[in-house]
Tab-separated table of C-alpha atoms and ligand atoms in Angstrom:
chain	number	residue	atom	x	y	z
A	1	UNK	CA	0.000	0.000	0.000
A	2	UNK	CA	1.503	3.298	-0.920
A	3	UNK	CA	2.189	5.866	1.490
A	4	UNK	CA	0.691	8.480	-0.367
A	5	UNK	CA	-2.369	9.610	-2.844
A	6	UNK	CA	-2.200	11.447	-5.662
A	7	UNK	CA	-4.833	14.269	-5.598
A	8	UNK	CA	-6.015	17.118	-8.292
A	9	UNK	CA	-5.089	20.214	-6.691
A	10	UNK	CA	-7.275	23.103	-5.863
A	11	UNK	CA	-7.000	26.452	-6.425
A	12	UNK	CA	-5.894	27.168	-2.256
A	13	UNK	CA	-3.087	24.859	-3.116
A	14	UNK	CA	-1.665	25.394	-6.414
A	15	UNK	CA	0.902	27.936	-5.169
A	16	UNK	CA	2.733	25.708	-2.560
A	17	UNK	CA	2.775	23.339	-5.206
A	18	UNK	CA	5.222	25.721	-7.656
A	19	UNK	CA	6.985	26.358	-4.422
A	20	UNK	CA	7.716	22.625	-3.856
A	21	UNK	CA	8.652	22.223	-7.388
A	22	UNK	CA	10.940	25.369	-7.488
A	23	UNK	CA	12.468	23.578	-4.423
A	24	UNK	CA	13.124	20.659	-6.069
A	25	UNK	CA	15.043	22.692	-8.731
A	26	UNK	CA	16.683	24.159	-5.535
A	27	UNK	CA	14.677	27.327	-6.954
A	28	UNK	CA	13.874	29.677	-3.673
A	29	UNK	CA	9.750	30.738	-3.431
A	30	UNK	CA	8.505	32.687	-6.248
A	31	UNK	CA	8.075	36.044	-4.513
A	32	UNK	CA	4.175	37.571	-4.675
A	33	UNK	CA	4.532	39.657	-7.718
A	34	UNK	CA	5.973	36.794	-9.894
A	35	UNK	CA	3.617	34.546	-8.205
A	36	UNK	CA	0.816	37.154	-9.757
A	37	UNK	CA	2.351	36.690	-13.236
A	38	UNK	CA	2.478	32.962	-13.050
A	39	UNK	CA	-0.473	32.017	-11.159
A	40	UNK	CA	-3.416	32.088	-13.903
A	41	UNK	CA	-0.925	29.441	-16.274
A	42	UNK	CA	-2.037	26.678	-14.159
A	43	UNK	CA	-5.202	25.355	-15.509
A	44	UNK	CA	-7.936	24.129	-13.042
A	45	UNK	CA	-8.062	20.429	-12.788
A	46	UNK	CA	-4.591	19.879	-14.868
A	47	UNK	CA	-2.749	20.281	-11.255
A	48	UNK	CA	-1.912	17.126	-9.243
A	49	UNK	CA	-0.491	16.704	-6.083
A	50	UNK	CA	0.662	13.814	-4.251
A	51	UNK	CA	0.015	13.823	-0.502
A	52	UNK	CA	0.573	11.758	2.715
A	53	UNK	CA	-2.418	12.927	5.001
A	54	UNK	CA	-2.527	16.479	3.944
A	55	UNK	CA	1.230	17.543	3.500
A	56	UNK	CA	2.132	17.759	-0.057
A	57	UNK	CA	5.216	16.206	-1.628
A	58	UNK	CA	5.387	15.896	-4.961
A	59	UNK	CA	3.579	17.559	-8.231
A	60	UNK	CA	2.942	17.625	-12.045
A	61	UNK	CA	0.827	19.456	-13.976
A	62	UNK	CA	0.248	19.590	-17.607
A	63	UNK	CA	-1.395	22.202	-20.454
A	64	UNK	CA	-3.343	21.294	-23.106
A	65	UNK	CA	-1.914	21.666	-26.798
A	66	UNK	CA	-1.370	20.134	-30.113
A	67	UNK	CA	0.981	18.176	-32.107
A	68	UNK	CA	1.866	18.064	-35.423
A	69	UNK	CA	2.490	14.825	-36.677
A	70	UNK	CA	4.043	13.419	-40.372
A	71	UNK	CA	1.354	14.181	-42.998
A	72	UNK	CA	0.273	17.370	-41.688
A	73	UNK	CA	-2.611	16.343	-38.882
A	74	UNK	CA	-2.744	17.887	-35.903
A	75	UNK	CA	-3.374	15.602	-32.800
A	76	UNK	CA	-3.988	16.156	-29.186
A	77	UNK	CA	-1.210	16.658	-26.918
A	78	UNK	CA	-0.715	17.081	-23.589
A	79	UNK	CA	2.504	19.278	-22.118
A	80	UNK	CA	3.387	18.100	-18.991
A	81	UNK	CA	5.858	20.183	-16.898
A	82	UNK	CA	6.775	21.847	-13.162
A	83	UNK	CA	7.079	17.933	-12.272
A	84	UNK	CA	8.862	18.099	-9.065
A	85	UNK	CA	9.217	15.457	-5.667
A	86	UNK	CA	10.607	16.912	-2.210
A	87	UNK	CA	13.789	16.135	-2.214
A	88	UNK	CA	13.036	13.543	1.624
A	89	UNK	CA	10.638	12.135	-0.518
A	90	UNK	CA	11.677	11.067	-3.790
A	91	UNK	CA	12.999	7.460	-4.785
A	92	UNK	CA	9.502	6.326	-2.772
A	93	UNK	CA	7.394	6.021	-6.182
A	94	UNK	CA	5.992	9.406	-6.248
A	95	UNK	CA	6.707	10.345	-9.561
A	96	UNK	CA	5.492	6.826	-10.822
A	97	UNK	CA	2.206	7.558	-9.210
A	98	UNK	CA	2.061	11.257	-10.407
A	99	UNK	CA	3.083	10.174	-14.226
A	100	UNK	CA	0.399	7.097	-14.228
A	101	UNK	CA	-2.416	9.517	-13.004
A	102	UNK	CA	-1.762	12.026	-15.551
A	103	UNK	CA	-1.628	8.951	-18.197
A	104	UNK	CA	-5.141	8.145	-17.077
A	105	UNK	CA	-6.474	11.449	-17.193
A	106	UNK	CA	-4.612	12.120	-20.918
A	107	UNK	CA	-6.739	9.479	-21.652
A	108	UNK	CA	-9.850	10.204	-21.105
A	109	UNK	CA	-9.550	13.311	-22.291
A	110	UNK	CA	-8.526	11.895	-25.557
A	111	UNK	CA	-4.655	13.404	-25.361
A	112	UNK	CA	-3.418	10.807	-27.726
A	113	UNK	CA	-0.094	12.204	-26.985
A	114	UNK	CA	2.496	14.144	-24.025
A	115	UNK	CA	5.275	15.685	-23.832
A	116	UNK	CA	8.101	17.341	-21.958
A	117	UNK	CA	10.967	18.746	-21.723
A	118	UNK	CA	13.308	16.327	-19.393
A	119	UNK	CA	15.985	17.982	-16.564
A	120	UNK	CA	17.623	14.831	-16.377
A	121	UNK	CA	17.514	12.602	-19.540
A	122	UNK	CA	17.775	9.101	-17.131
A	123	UNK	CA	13.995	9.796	-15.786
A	124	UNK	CA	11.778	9.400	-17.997
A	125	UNK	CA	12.170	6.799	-20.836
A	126	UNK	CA	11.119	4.191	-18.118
A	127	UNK	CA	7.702	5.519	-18.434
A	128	UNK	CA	7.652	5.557	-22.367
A	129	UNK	CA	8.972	8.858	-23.381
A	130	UNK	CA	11.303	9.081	-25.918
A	131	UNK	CA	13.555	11.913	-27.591
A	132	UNK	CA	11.117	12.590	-30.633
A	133	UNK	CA	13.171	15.763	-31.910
A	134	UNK	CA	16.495	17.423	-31.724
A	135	UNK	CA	17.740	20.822	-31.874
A	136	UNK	CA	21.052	22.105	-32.519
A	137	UNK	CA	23.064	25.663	-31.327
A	138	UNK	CA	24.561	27.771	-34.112
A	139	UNK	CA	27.076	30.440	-33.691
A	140	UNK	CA	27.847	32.498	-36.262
A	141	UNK	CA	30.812	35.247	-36.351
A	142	UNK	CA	29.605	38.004	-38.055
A	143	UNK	CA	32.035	39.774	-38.953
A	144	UNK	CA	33.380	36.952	-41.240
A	145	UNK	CA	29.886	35.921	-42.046
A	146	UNK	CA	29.199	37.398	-45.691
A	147	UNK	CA	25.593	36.929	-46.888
A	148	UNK	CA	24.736	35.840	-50.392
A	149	UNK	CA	22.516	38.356	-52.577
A	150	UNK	CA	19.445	37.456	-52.611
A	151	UNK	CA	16.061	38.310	-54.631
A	152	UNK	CA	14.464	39.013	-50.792
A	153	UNK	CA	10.891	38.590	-50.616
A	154	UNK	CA	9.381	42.110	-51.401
A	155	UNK	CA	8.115	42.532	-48.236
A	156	UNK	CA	9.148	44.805	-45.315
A	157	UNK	CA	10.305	44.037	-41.647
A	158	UNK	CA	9.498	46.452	-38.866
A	159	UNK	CA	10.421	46.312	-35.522
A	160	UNK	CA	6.960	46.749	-32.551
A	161	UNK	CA	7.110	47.817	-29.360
A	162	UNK	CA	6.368	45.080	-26.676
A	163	UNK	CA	2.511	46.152	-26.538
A	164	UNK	CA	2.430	45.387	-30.076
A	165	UNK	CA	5.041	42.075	-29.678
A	166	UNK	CA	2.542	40.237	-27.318
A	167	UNK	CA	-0.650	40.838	-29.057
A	168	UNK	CA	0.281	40.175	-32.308
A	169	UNK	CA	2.670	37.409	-32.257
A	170	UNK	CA	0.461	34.729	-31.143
A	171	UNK	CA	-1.585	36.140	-34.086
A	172	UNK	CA	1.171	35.615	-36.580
A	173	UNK	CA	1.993	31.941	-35.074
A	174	UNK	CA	-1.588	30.748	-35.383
A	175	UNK	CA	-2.062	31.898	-38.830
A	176	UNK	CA	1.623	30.513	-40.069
A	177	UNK	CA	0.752	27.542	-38.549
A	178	UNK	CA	2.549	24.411	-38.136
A	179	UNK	CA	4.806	23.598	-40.824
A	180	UNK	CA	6.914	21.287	-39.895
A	181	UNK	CA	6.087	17.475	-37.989
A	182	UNK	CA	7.182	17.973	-33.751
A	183	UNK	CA	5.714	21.508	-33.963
A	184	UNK	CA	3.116	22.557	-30.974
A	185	UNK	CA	0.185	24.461	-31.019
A	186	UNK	CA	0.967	26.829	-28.323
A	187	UNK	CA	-1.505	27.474	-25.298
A	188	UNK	CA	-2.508	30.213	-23.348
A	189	UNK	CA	-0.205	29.978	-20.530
A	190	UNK	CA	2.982	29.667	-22.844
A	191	UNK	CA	2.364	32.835	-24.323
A	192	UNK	CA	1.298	34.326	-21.031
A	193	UNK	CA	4.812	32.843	-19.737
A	194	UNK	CA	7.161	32.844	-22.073
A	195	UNK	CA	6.865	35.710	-24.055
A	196	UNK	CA	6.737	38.688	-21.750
A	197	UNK	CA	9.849	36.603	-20.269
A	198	UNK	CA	11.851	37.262	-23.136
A	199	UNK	CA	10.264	40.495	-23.799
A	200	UNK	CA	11.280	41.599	-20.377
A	201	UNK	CA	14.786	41.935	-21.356
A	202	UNK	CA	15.444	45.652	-22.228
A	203	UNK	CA	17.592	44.503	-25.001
A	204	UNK	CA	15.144	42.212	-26.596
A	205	UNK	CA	12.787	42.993	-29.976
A	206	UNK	CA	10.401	41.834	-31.986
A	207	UNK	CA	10.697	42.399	-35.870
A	208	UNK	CA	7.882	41.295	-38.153
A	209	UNK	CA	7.787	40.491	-41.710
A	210	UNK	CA	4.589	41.755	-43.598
A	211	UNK	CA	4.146	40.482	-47.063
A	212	UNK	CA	1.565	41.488	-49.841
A	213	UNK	CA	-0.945	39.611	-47.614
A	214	UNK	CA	-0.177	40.678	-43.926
A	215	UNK	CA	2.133	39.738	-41.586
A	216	UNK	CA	3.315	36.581	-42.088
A	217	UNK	CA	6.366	36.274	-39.771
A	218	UNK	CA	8.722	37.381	-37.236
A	219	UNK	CA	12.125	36.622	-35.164
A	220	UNK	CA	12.616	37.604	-31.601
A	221	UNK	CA	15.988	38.079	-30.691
A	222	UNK	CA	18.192	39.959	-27.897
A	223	UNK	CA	21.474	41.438	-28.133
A	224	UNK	CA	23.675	40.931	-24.494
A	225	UNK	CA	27.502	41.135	-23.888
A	226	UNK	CA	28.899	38.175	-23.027
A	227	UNK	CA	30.422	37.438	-19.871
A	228	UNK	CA	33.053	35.811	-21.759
A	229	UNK	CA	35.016	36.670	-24.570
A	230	UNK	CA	35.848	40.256	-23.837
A	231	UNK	CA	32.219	41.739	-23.736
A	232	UNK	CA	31.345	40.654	-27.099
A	233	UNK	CA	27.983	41.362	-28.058
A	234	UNK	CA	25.820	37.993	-29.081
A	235	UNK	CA	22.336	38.353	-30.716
A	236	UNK	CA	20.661	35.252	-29.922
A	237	UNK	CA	17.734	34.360	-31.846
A	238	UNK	CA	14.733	33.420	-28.991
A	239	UNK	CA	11.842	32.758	-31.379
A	240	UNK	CA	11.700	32.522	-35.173
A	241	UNK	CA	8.647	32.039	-37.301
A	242	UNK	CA	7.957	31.987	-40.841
A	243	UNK	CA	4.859	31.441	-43.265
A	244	UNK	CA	7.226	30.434	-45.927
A	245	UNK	CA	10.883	29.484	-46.739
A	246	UNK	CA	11.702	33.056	-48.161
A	247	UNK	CA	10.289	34.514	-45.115
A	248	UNK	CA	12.590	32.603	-43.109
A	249	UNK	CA	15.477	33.477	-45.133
A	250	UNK	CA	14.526	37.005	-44.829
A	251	UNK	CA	14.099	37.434	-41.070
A	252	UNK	CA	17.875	35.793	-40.934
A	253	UNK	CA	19.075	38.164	-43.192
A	254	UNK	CA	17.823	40.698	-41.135
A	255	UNK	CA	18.949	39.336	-37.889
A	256	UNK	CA	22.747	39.945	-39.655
A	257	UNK	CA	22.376	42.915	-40.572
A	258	UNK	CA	21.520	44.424	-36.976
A	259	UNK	CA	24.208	46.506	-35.995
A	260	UNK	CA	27.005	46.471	-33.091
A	261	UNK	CA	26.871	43.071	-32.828
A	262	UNK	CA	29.536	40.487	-32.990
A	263	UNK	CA	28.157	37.090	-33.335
A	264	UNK	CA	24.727	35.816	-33.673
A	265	UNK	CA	23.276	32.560	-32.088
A	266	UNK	CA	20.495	30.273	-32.664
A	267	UNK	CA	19.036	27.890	-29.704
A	268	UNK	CA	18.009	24.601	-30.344
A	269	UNK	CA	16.927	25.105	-33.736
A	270	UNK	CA	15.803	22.416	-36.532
A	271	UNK	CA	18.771	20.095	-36.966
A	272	UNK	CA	18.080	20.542	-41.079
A	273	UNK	CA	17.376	23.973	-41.354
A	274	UNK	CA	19.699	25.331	-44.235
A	275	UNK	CA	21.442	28.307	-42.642
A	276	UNK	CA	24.899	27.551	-44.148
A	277	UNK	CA	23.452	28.001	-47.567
A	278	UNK	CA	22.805	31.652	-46.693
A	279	UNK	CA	26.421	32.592	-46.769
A	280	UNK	CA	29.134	32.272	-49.509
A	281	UNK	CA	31.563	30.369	-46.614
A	282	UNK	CA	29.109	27.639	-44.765
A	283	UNK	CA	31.955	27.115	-42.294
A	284	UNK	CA	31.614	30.469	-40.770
A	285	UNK	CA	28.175	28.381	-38.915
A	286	UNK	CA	29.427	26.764	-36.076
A	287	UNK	CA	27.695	23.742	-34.562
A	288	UNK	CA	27.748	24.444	-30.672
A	289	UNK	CA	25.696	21.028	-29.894
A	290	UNK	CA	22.875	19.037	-30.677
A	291	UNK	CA	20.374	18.402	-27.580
A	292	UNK	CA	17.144	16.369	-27.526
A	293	UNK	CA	14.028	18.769	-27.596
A	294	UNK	CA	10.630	16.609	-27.577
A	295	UNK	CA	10.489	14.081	-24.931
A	296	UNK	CA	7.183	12.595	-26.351
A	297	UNK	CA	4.802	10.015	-24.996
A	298	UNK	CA	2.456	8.119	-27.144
A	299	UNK	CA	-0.467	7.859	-24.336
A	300	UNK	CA	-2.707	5.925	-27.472
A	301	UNK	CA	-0.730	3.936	-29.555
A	302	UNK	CA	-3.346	2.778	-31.839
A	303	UNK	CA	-4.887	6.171	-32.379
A	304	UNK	CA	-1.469	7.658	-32.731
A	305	UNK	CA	-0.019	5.463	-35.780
A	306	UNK	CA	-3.631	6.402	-37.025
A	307	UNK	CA	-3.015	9.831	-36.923
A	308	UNK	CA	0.190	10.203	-39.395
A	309	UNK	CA	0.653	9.606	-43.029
A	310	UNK	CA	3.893	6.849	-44.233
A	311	UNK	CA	5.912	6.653	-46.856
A	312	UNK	CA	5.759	4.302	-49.785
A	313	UNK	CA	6.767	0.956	-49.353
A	314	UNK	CA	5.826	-3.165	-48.644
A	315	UNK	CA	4.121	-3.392	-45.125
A	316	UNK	CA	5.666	-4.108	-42.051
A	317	UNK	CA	4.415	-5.911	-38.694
A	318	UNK	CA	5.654	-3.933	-35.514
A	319	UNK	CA	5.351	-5.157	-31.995
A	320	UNK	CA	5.004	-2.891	-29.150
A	321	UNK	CA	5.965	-3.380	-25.641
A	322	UNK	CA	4.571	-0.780	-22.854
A	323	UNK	CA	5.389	-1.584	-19.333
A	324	UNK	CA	3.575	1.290	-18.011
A	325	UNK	CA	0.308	1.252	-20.497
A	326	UNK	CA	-0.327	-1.914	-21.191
A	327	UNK	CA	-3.171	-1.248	-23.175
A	328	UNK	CA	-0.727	-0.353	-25.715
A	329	UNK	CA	0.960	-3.968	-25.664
A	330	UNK	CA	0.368	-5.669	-29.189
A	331	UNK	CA	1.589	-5.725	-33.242
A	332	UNK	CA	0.482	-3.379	-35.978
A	333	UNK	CA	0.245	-3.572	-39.134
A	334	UNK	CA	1.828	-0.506	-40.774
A	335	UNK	CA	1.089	0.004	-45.241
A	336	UNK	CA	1.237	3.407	-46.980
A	337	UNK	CA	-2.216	3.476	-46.195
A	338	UNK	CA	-2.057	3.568	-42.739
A	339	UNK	CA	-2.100	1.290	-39.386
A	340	UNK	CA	-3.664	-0.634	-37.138
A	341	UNK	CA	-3.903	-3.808	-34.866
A	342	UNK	CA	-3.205	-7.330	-36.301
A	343	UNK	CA	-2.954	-10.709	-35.494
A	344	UNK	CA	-0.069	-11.407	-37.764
A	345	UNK	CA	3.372	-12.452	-36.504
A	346	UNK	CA	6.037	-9.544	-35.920
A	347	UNK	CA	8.877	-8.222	-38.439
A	348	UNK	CA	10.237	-6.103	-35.503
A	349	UNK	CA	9.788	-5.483	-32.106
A	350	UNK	CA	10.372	-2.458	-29.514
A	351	UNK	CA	9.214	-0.648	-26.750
A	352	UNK	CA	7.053	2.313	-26.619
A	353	UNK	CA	9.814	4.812	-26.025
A	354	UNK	CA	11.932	3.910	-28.819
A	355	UNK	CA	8.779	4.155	-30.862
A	356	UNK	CA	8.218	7.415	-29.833
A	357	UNK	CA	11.360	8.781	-30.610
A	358	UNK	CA	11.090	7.041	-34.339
A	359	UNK	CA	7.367	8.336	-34.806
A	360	UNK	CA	7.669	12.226	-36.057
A	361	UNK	CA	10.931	10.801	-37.965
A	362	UNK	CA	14.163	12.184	-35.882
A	363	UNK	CA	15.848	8.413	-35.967
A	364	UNK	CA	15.145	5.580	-38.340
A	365	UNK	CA	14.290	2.086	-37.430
A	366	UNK	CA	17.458	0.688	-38.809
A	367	UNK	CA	19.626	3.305	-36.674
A	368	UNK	CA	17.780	1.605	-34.131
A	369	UNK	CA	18.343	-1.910	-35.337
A	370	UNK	CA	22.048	-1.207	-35.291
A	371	UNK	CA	22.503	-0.436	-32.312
A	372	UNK	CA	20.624	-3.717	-30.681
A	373	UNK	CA	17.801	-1.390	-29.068
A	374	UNK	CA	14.582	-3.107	-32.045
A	375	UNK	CA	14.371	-6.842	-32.215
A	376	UNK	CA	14.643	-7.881	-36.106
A	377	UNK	CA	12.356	-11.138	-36.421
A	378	UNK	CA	12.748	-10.389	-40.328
A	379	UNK	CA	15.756	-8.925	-41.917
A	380	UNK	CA	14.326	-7.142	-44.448
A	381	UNK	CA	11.698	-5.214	-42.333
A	382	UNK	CA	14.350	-2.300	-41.114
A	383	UNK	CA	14.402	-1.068	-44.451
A	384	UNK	CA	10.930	-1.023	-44.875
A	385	UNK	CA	10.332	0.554	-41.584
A	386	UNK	CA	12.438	3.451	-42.661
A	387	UNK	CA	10.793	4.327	-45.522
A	388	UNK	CA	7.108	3.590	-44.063
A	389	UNK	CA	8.401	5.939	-41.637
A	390	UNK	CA	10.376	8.506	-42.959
A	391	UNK	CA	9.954	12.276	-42.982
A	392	UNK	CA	11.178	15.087	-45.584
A	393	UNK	CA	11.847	17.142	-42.682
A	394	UNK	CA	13.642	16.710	-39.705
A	395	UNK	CA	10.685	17.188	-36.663
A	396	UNK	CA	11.202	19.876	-34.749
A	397	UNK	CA	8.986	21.779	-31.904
A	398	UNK	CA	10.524	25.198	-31.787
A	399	UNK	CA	8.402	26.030	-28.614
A	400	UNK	CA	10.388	25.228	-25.152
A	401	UNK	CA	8.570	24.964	-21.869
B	501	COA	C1	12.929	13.501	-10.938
B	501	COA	C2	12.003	13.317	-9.743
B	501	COA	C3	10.668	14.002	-10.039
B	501	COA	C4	11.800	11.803	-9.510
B	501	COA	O1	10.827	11.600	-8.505
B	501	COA	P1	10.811	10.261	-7.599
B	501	COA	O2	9.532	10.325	-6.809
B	501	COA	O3	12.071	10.105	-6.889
B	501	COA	O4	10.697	9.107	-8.687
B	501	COA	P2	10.227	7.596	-8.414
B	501	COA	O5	10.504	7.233	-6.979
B	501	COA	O6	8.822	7.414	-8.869
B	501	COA	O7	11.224	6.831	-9.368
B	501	COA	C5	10.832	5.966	-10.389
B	501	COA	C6	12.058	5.354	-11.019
B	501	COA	O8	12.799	6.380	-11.681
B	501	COA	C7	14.133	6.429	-11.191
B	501	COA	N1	14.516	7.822	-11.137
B	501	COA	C8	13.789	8.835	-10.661
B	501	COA	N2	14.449	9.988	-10.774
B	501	COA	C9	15.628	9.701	-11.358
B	501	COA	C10	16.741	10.483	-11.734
B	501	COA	N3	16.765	11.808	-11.505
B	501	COA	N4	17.776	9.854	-12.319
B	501	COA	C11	17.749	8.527	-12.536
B	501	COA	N5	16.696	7.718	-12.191
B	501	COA	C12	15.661	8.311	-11.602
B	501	COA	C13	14.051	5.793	-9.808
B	501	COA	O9	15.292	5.292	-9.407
B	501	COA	C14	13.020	4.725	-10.009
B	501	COA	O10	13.612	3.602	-10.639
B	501	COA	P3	13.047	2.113	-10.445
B	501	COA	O11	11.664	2.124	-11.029
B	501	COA	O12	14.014	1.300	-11.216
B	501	COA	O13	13.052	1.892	-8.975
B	501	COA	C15	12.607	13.924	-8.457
B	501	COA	O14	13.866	13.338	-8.246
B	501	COA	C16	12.780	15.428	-8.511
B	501	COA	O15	11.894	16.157	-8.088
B	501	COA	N6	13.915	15.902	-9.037
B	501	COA	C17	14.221	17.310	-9.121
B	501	COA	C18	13.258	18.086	-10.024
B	501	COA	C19	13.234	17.563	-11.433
B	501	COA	O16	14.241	17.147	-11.980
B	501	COA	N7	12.042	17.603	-12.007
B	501	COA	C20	11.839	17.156	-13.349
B	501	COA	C21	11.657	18.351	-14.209
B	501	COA	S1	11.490	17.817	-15.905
């Protein structure tokens, strides 16, 4: 019998519960007037606690958003996050608890899908999250960097005060879209969070791109002096959307051409996206590192192979194993057409995290394979499995929580 329940949280008890998990980032109490800008992102009923009688010692709570998967549909998706145990309390099966009640409740609310973004990468893959997408760092020196010409999209780019920045911006992401499998529809409380955050910073702007049919972009970016390197002055690219390829190319080229700046850095951006061809040298971008970005959970494995399109090629039979949702034990049969549950014998077999982190396309199968981590029942299935599950883009979620 467990020494302690998992509860959802009321509204009298949601703040000691981002104190405990502050604590457990040994993060001191958020004081009143941050607790004022923080408190309306937790969503009533998406709280949990776990208690023993009525002191609290662990917590998790989760948003609800959207996913976009291979083939363009967008699926439910729960973001978990402020997942935090006290630190006399942890290695006691709290977070086990925590993460199967949120499971259960993703569920039935039809969240096919969660995610997170993981502290630690040793916690979670135990209950079926995998690393789904990748981002690297870029550093570019600028003063070597020499831009090729370019035709430039006919459009303009003007810079908005903050006002401005936080009401139109989530205007400009929902209408863009998401174009790329990994990416998130974005909820309330992110934008209530996260922009302002980077707002907040006196050096930071937000420059939008308005084509012949409105605004259909913009980068936010800050310019700071490093404590490093002799004060040199780093632009850092926070945010960066675009309705289309040229747009993208064009808020980059802008980004370069701010002035007083020494070198310009991107954060965890798509591991594919083509900023060396911008420049006549492609060695003056610097890969910094490469970090996972989408810890992703399928909660409904059926529904969730449902839910994207696959490549062309001759079917293959995948068995799933999922310790923590059994529900989601059994084979598949994925075609071109789609996939579902079958009765016929197995070409490959794996558990659910490792099938998570193939499913948006950021690893293939036979990487997999190689490595000893999918069981090969039939040689030839690998190959299949690759292009069944391949993607022209590399996934990517662009939006950190
Ligand atoms: C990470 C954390 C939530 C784990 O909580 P917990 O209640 O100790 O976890 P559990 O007791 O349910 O552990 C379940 C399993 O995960 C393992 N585990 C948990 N945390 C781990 C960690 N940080 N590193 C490696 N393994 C870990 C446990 O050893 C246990 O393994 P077992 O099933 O083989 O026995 C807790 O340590 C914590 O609050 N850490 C600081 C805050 C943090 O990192 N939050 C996550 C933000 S994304």
């Amino acid at each position: 019998m467990a020494d302690h329940d998992i509860r959802v949280l009321d509204e009298s008890q949601v703040r000691a519960a981002h104190t405990l998990f502050r604590g457990s980032l040994h993060t001191a109490p958020a004081p009143d007037e941050k607790w004022e800008q923080v408190k309306d992102s937790y969503v009533p009923g998406r709280a949990l606690g776990a208690f023993q009688d009525d002191e609290l010692v662990g917590t998790a709570q989760s948003w609800a958003a959207g996913l976009a998967v291979p083939g363009g549909a967008e699926v439910p998706l729960a973001a978990v996050s402020r997942v935090g145990v006290r630190a006399d309390w942890t290695r006691r099966g709290v977070l086990s608890a925590l993460m199967r009640r949120q499971f259960r409740s993703f569920r039935e609310a039809g969240e096919i899908t969660a995610t997170l973004r993981a502290s630690e990468t040793t916690i979670y893959g135990r209950f079926g999250y995998g690393v789904a997408s990748r981002g690297r760092n870029v550093t570019v020196d600028r003063y070597r960097a020499t831009l090729l010409p370019s035709a430039g999209t006919g459009g303009r780019i003007r810079l908005v005060d903050k006002d401005t920045a936080l009401a139109l911006a989530p205007v400009i992401y929902d209408s863009v879209g998401l174009t790329r499998p990994g990416m998130t529809a974005r909820w309330p409380a992110w934008w209530l969070l996260n922009l302002p955050r980077a707002l907040n910073d006196e050096n930071a702007q937000l420059a939008v791109h308005r084509g012949p049919d409105g605004d259909d972009g913009y980068v936010v970016y800050e310019v700071k002096s490093s404590s490093t390197g002799h004060g040199k002055r780093v632009l850092t690219v926070v945010d960066l959307v675009a309705a289309t390829p040229a747009v993208w190319a064009e808020l980059w080229r802008f980004v370069f051409r701010v002035d007083v700046v020494d070198e310009v850095v991107g954060e965890l951006r798509p591991v594919d996206e083509p900023l060396e061809w911008l420049f006549a040298d492609r060695r003056v971008v610097k890969v910094t590192e490469v970090e996972d970005e989408t810890w992703l959970r399928l909660v409904d494995v059926p529904a969730t192979l449902a839910a994207r399109s696959y490549g062309r090629a001759e079917p293959v039979v995948i068995q799933v194993r999922d310790r923590c949702l059994p529900e989601n034990d059994g084979t598949y049969r994925v075609t071109p057409d789609g996939a579902g549950r079958t009765d016929l014998p197995a070409d490959l077999a794996l558990d659910v995290d490792l099938l998570a982190a193939i499913y948006l396309g950021d690893v293939p199968f036979s990487a997999l394979a190689a490595a000893g981590r999918v069981d090969v029942l039939d040689p030839t299935a690998p190959a299949r499995a690759d292009a069944l599950f391949a993607s022209a883009q590399s996934p990517w979620s662009g939006t950190y929580f």
